[in-house]
Amino acid sequence: MSRPHETVWLGRGGQGAFTAARLLGLSAVRFAARQALAFPSFGPERRGAPVFAYTRIADAPIHDRSATRCADVAVVMDASLLSSVSTSFLTPRTLLIVDTDAPLTLALPGRHYGVPAKRLAREWLGSEHTNTLLLGVLIGLTGLLPAEAVADGIRAEFGQGSRAARNLDAFWHAHDLGLKLRDADPSAAA
Amino acid sequence: MTDTPPDQPCQLAPFARSRQIDDWPPSPQRNSGALATSNRGWRIRWPVLDLATCSRCGLCFLYCPDAAILLSQEGYPTVADDWCKGCGLCAAECPKDSIRMGEDGEDTQP
Amino acid sequence: MITIKNLPEPEYFVGHKACGGCGGSLVVRWTLKVLGERCIAVIPAGCMSAVGFIYPQMALGVNAMIAPFAATGAVLSGVARGLKARGIEDVTVVGFAGDGATADIGLQALSGAFDRRERMLYICYDNEAYMNTGIQKSGATPFGARTTTSPGGYRPETDAPKKDLIRIAAAHGIPYAATASVGYANDFLKKVQKAAQVEGPSFLHVFAPCPTGWGCDADSTVRLGKSVVDTGLWPLVEWENGAVRLNRNPARFAPLETYTGEQARFRRLTAADLADLEATRDRQWRALRAWVRESAGM
Amino acid sequence: MSQLAFLSGNEAVAEAVRLCRPKVVAAYPITPQTVVVEALAGMVESGRLESEFVHVESEHSALALVMGAAATGVRTFTATSSQGLLYMAECLYYASGGRFPLVMMNANRALALPWNIYGDQSDSLALISAGWIQAYAETAQESLDMIIQAYAVAEDPAVRTPVLVNLDGFVLTHTYEAVSLPEPSEVDDFLPPPVFPDDYPGTFDLARPQSLAITAGPGDYAVFKARQHWAMCQAAKHIRTTAHAFRAAFGRGCTGLVEGYRSEDAEFILITLGSTAGTVRVVIDELRASGQSVGLIRLRYLRPFPTDELNDALFGAERTVAVRALGVLEKDISFGHQGSVALEVKAALYDRGAGVPVRNFVAGLGGQDVSRAHLADCFTELAATLDTAARVASGVRFVGLKDLVDDHDQEPA
């Protein structure tokens, strides 16, 4: 049997880590005919506090409801968190996508990809919400789901207004960025 | 079923204790106003009425906590044997002293 | 207007097993006569539920149910909302709860129901202690009254009077709240009718003597219901949409002994206690009159 | 037709409630149930649900309120969790004794102290004797399906027993997954109308006044209680027929009070309930791949307790292999004895299961993660149970305690 694909999202309360996890799962279930679980780190929500969120994707129904121990992909929305939280889910195979403006020098397992997500979000979205953008990078880099399925997911989540349009725009830009990262490192494909 | 309602609410209705399990209603519920036992045995005294001095003010009827004073068409009181507990409120509140508390079983309208 | 002269004939509370001379049962009987058969009564654990619903004998002639002790307000809410959902508008929802079920354990649920502006009439029949369990002190037990859990007479650290339920009700801003006494029947009947007509919650706090618990004669219920008002220990007050009215506002009160003297529960009161009680009464009346003036915008 | 949605367990419950159209909803928030009442509030505000939505001041009032509403003959809903469930404990007995056909959702959560908002099953198991049918969902889909079926069962005039639908706090209430959402018309066809017929027993009647929730003395009380018990026992049949009807109408769902997974030919079986069963399935597949004879039986209902179904599953004629050892895995401990579910299971096996060792694994207390490794350990220990020394040890095994403390996971000597 094949193991489900596990994505871990790490951000701060209010940054939209769980929305990203849920959007990825929603896109998989509703628009890619896949199975998915999406769940937050359980407990009270506190703005600013570290937040984990998880998306588990597979072709068959997913029964495993235990915590994620090995991440295939980890998306870090705030690099400063990496020094203060447990990252035991990182393995040498984990693709670690980190929002950063500076070159990445992390003493952590996995293959590391730095993306200036906040800067790009200000440019493309006019806000600092990086979740749809990082979703685009993830899909471009891994090809985990068809990009059009995630675009449909974003449309389902944000509706038809200008917010949806801006998020879609950011997603596609970021998707291209992810593709470029993948071209530079073909082994990243899921 | 023992659940059959009496014709009038709050009238004394004969009630035989259930013998079959199905005679009990399925849940703690019952028709309202379904009464079985009299309160007759509660009293030692009960009201004896002097209708000659009665002004038909109706205060005895008003103040009876047990609805045991009934008023006739003309407004004169009678005592409901099954409900009177002999508390004496009617006698105490009668403005004409037309009610005294006599022995239980004494004629209420001598 | 229903008065003692034209009290409706049908009886809806007959054959109950309350003690002889019970003031609480008089409150239920009168109220149901006013409300008539299109009414649903909710009665929490306490004397009236213990004496009115003993299977297979049901003493209430209207729809009724027993509520959990702490939940009269909540069950009343549920009944009111259920009726509303069914589009039934002409049924009065009435609660009959004792002072313990109102001032103590049920205060939270009552406050919630007031806050939600439920369409209900809540009647507290106040016999000033937990009578169904055998005369234990409640939040409505007055200073100096002996109960089985305050054997020397209720003496709190201060001379605080019993919980002021009418002010608590009024503080919720409900449309109608009033006090009444079984000693003043017309006043009571008028208030029930008013309360039943109100859109939203209404509250009646009714003085209802308990001969068994108070150690007085069974025929003293109405007499005590009068003397408690005449001595000023039980003001008759009406709160209507923010306006407060004193239904009786005597310049002088009857001597306290005319009320306390008849009851064994007050037997231990000393002259000094009576003076305290009088002082507390006078202070309450000053506050009450100030409340009236304040509500009138003076 | 039905649509595919991506919902959390809480949202699935709220959608199910919307489809069942209760007339009165009482709401009081408590983590991790809160999302349910928030979602229902939103539905009432947007007009998707036509209901009296009542903000109450406590859980005690919430349950008392829906009882009052049910007495007027309408369908109701409320939800709670943990301390809230215990706070309304008095009303649970009231509602079941009064035979009010209520449906309530409970987000299974640990009990204080220590204060803890995370999932375990101590709350509902503490109230197993409260006279409520108790259902435990494994997935969000099953949560939705159980709520709909719960109304059909509770309101059946032969049952008239309230139903508590339990979802593991967070692990199920807060996890999003694929849920097939029926159309309102499909649920309307499946359920009776949300306003009960005039002659529905145990409700007010304006033409013929009723006294409800009455007093009964020593001469009558026992009869009411016996009838309540019999109604609950009868409910098992109605749960099964309702599940069959649901399967016929919606094409999915278990039809029994227990569900087996690779258990017919398993020598070592874990019995569990709720969402943990999912992870157990995965571990069973892994162990089976390495040749181990392991299986799962999931208890979907704890009241009425499925004694016959459980025994048939463990010792029935359809089995190809005899059971050698059983483990009961639960998120609960009855202090000074064992887990409540283990005690239930052992009592149920008393006649037919004599001689089969039963081990009690307590896992997941206060939100502790139950990992695949923990579950594999349980099966390993079951096999070890066969040696005589382990067989007589009847103590509780706290799974995963070694992860938390260095020295031991057993009672100090």
Coordinates of C-alpha atoms in Angstrom, one line a residue, chain D residues 19-198:
Chain D
L19 CA -30.8 18.9 6.8
C20 CA -32.9 17.5 9.7
R21 CA -34.6 20.8 10.3
P22 CA -34.9 21.0 14.1
K23 CA -37.4 23.7 15.2
V24 CA -35.5 24.7 18.3
V25 CA -31.7 24.8 18.7
A26 CA -30.1 25.6 22.1
A27 CA -26.5 26.8 21.9
Y28 CA -23.8 27.2 24.5
P29 CA -20.2 27.2 23.4
I30 CA -17.4 24.9 24.6
T31 CA -14.2 23.8 22.9
P32 CA -14.1 21.7 20.7
Q33 CA -17.8 21.8 20.0
T34 CA -18.1 25.5 19.4
V35 CA -17.8 25.3 15.6
V36 CA -21.1 23.4 15.5
V37 CA -23.2 26.1 17.2
E38 CA -21.4 28.9 15.3
A39 CA -22.2 27.2 12.0
L40 CA -25.8 26.7 13.0
A41 CA -26.1 30.3 14.0
G42 CA -24.8 31.3 10.6
M43 CA -27.3 29.0 8.9
V44 CA -30.2 30.5 10.9
E45 CA -29.1 34.0 10.1
S46 CA -28.7 33.3 6.4
G47 CA -32.1 31.5 6.3
R48 CA -30.7 28.1 5.4
L49 CA -32.1 26.8 8.6
E50 CA -35.5 27.9 9.9
S51 CA -35.2 27.4 13.6
E52 CA -35.6 29.1 17.0
F53 CA -31.9 29.6 17.8
V54 CA -31.6 30.1 21.6
H55 CA -28.5 31.4 23.3
V56 CA -28.6 29.8 26.7
E57 CA -26.6 30.6 29.8
S58 CA -25.3 27.1 30.5
E59 CA -25.2 23.6 29.3
H60 CA -27.7 22.7 32.0
S61 CA -30.1 25.2 30.6
A62 CA -29.4 24.0 27.0
L63 CA -30.6 20.5 27.7
A64 CA -33.4 21.7 29.9
L65 CA -34.5 24.0 27.2
V66 CA -34.6 21.5 24.4
M67 CA -36.5 19.2 26.7
G68 CA -39.2 21.9 27.2
A69 CA -39.3 22.4 23.4
A70 CA -39.6 18.7 22.7
A71 CA -42.5 18.6 25.1
T72 CA -44.3 20.9 22.7
G73 CA -43.8 18.3 20.0
V74 CA -40.9 19.6 17.9
R75 CA -37.5 18.3 16.8
T76 CA -34.6 20.0 18.6
F77 CA -30.8 20.0 18.7
T78 CA -28.0 20.9 21.1
A79 CA -24.4 20.1 21.4
T80 CA -21.8 20.0 24.1
S81 CA -18.5 18.6 25.4
S82 CA -16.6 17.5 28.5
Q83 CA -17.3 19.7 31.5
G84 CA -20.5 20.9 29.7
L85 CA -21.7 17.3 29.4
L86 CA -21.1 16.7 33.1
Y87 CA -22.7 20.0 34.0
M88 CA -25.9 18.9 32.2
A89 CA -25.6 15.4 33.7
E90 CA -28.8 15.8 35.8
C91 CA -30.7 16.8 32.7
L92 CA -29.4 13.8 30.8
Y93 CA -31.2 11.5 33.2
Y94 CA -34.3 13.8 33.1
A95 CA -34.5 13.7 29.4
S96 CA -34.1 9.9 29.1
G97 CA -36.4 9.2 32.0
G98 CA -39.0 11.5 30.4
R99 CA -38.4 9.7 27.1
F100 CA -37.9 13.0 25.2
P101 CA -36.6 12.1 21.7
L102 CA -33.6 14.4 21.7
V103 CA -30.5 14.3 19.7
M104 CA -27.3 15.9 21.0
M105 CA -23.7 16.0 19.7
N106 CA -20.8 15.6 22.1
A107 CA -17.3 16.5 21.2
N108 CA -15.4 13.9 23.3
R109 CA -13.0 15.8 25.5
A110 CA -10.9 15.2 28.6
L111 CA -12.2 16.1 32.0
A112 CA -10.5 18.4 34.5
L113 CA -8.3 18.3 36.5
P114 CA -5.7 18.9 35.2
W115 CA -7.7 21.2 33.0
N116 CA -7.4 20.0 29.4
I117 CA -9.4 20.9 26.3
Y118 CA -8.1 18.0 24.1
G119 CA -9.9 14.9 23.1
D120 CA -10.6 11.8 25.1
Q121 CA -13.7 9.8 25.9
S122 CA -13.9 10.2 29.7
D123 CA -16.9 12.6 29.4
S124 CA -19.4 10.4 27.6
L125 CA -18.2 7.2 29.2
A126 CA -18.8 8.7 32.6
L127 CA -22.5 9.0 31.6
I128 CA -22.9 5.7 30.0
S129 CA -25.7 4.8 32.4
A130 CA -27.7 8.0 31.8
G131 CA -30.2 6.3 29.6
W132 CA -29.0 7.9 26.3
I133 CA -28.3 5.9 23.2
Q134 CA -24.5 6.5 22.7
A135 CA -23.0 6.4 19.2
Y136 CA -19.4 7.0 18.3
A137 CA -18.4 8.2 14.9
E138 CA -15.1 7.3 13.1
T139 CA -15.2 9.9 10.3
A140 CA -16.9 13.2 9.4
Q141 CA -19.1 11.3 6.9
E142 CA -20.2 8.9 9.6
S143 CA -20.9 11.8 11.9
L144 CA -23.3 13.4 9.4
D145 CA -24.9 10.1 8.7
M146 CA -25.3 9.2 12.4
I147 CA -27.0 12.5 13.2
I148 CA -29.6 12.0 10.5
Q149 CA -30.2 8.4 11.7
A150 CA -30.2 9.5 15.3
Y151 CA -33.4 11.5 14.8
A152 CA -35.1 8.6 13.1
V153 CA -34.2 6.3 16.0
A154 CA -34.9 8.7 18.8
E155 CA -38.3 9.7 17.5
D156 CA -39.5 6.2 16.7
P157 CA -42.5 5.9 18.9
A158 CA -41.3 2.5 20.1
V159 CA -37.9 3.9 21.1
R160 CA -38.4 7.5 22.3
T161 CA -35.0 7.5 23.8
P162 CA -32.5 10.4 23.4
V163 CA -29.3 9.9 21.3
L164 CA -25.8 11.2 22.0
V165 CA -23.6 11.2 18.9
N166 CA -20.0 11.4 20.0
L167 CA -17.1 12.8 17.9
D168 CA -13.5 12.6 19.1
G169 CA -12.5 16.1 20.0
F170 CA -10.2 17.8 17.5
V171 CA -9.1 14.5 15.8
L172 CA -12.5 14.3 14.3
T173 CA -14.2 17.6 15.2
H174 CA -11.5 19.7 13.6
T175 CA -10.2 17.5 10.8
Y176 CA -11.4 18.3 7.3
E177 CA -12.2 15.5 4.9
A178 CA -14.4 14.5 2.1
V179 CA -18.1 14.4 3.0
S180 CA -21.0 13.6 0.7
L181 CA -23.7 16.1 1.5
P182 CA -27.3 14.9 0.8
E183 CA -29.9 17.2 -0.7
P184 CA -32.5 18.5 1.7
S185 CA -35.2 16.6 -0.1
E186 CA -33.4 13.3 0.3
V187 CA -33.3 13.8 4.1
D188 CA -36.9 15.0 4.1
D189 CA -37.9 11.7 2.5
F190 CA -35.9 9.7 5.0
L191 CA -37.1 11.4 8.2
P192 CA -40.5 12.1 9.6
P193 CA -41.5 15.8 9.7
P194 CA -39.8 17.9 12.4
V195 CA -43.2 18.7 14.0
F196 CA -44.5 15.6 15.7
P197 CA -48.0 14.4 15.0
D198 CA -50.6 15.6 17.6

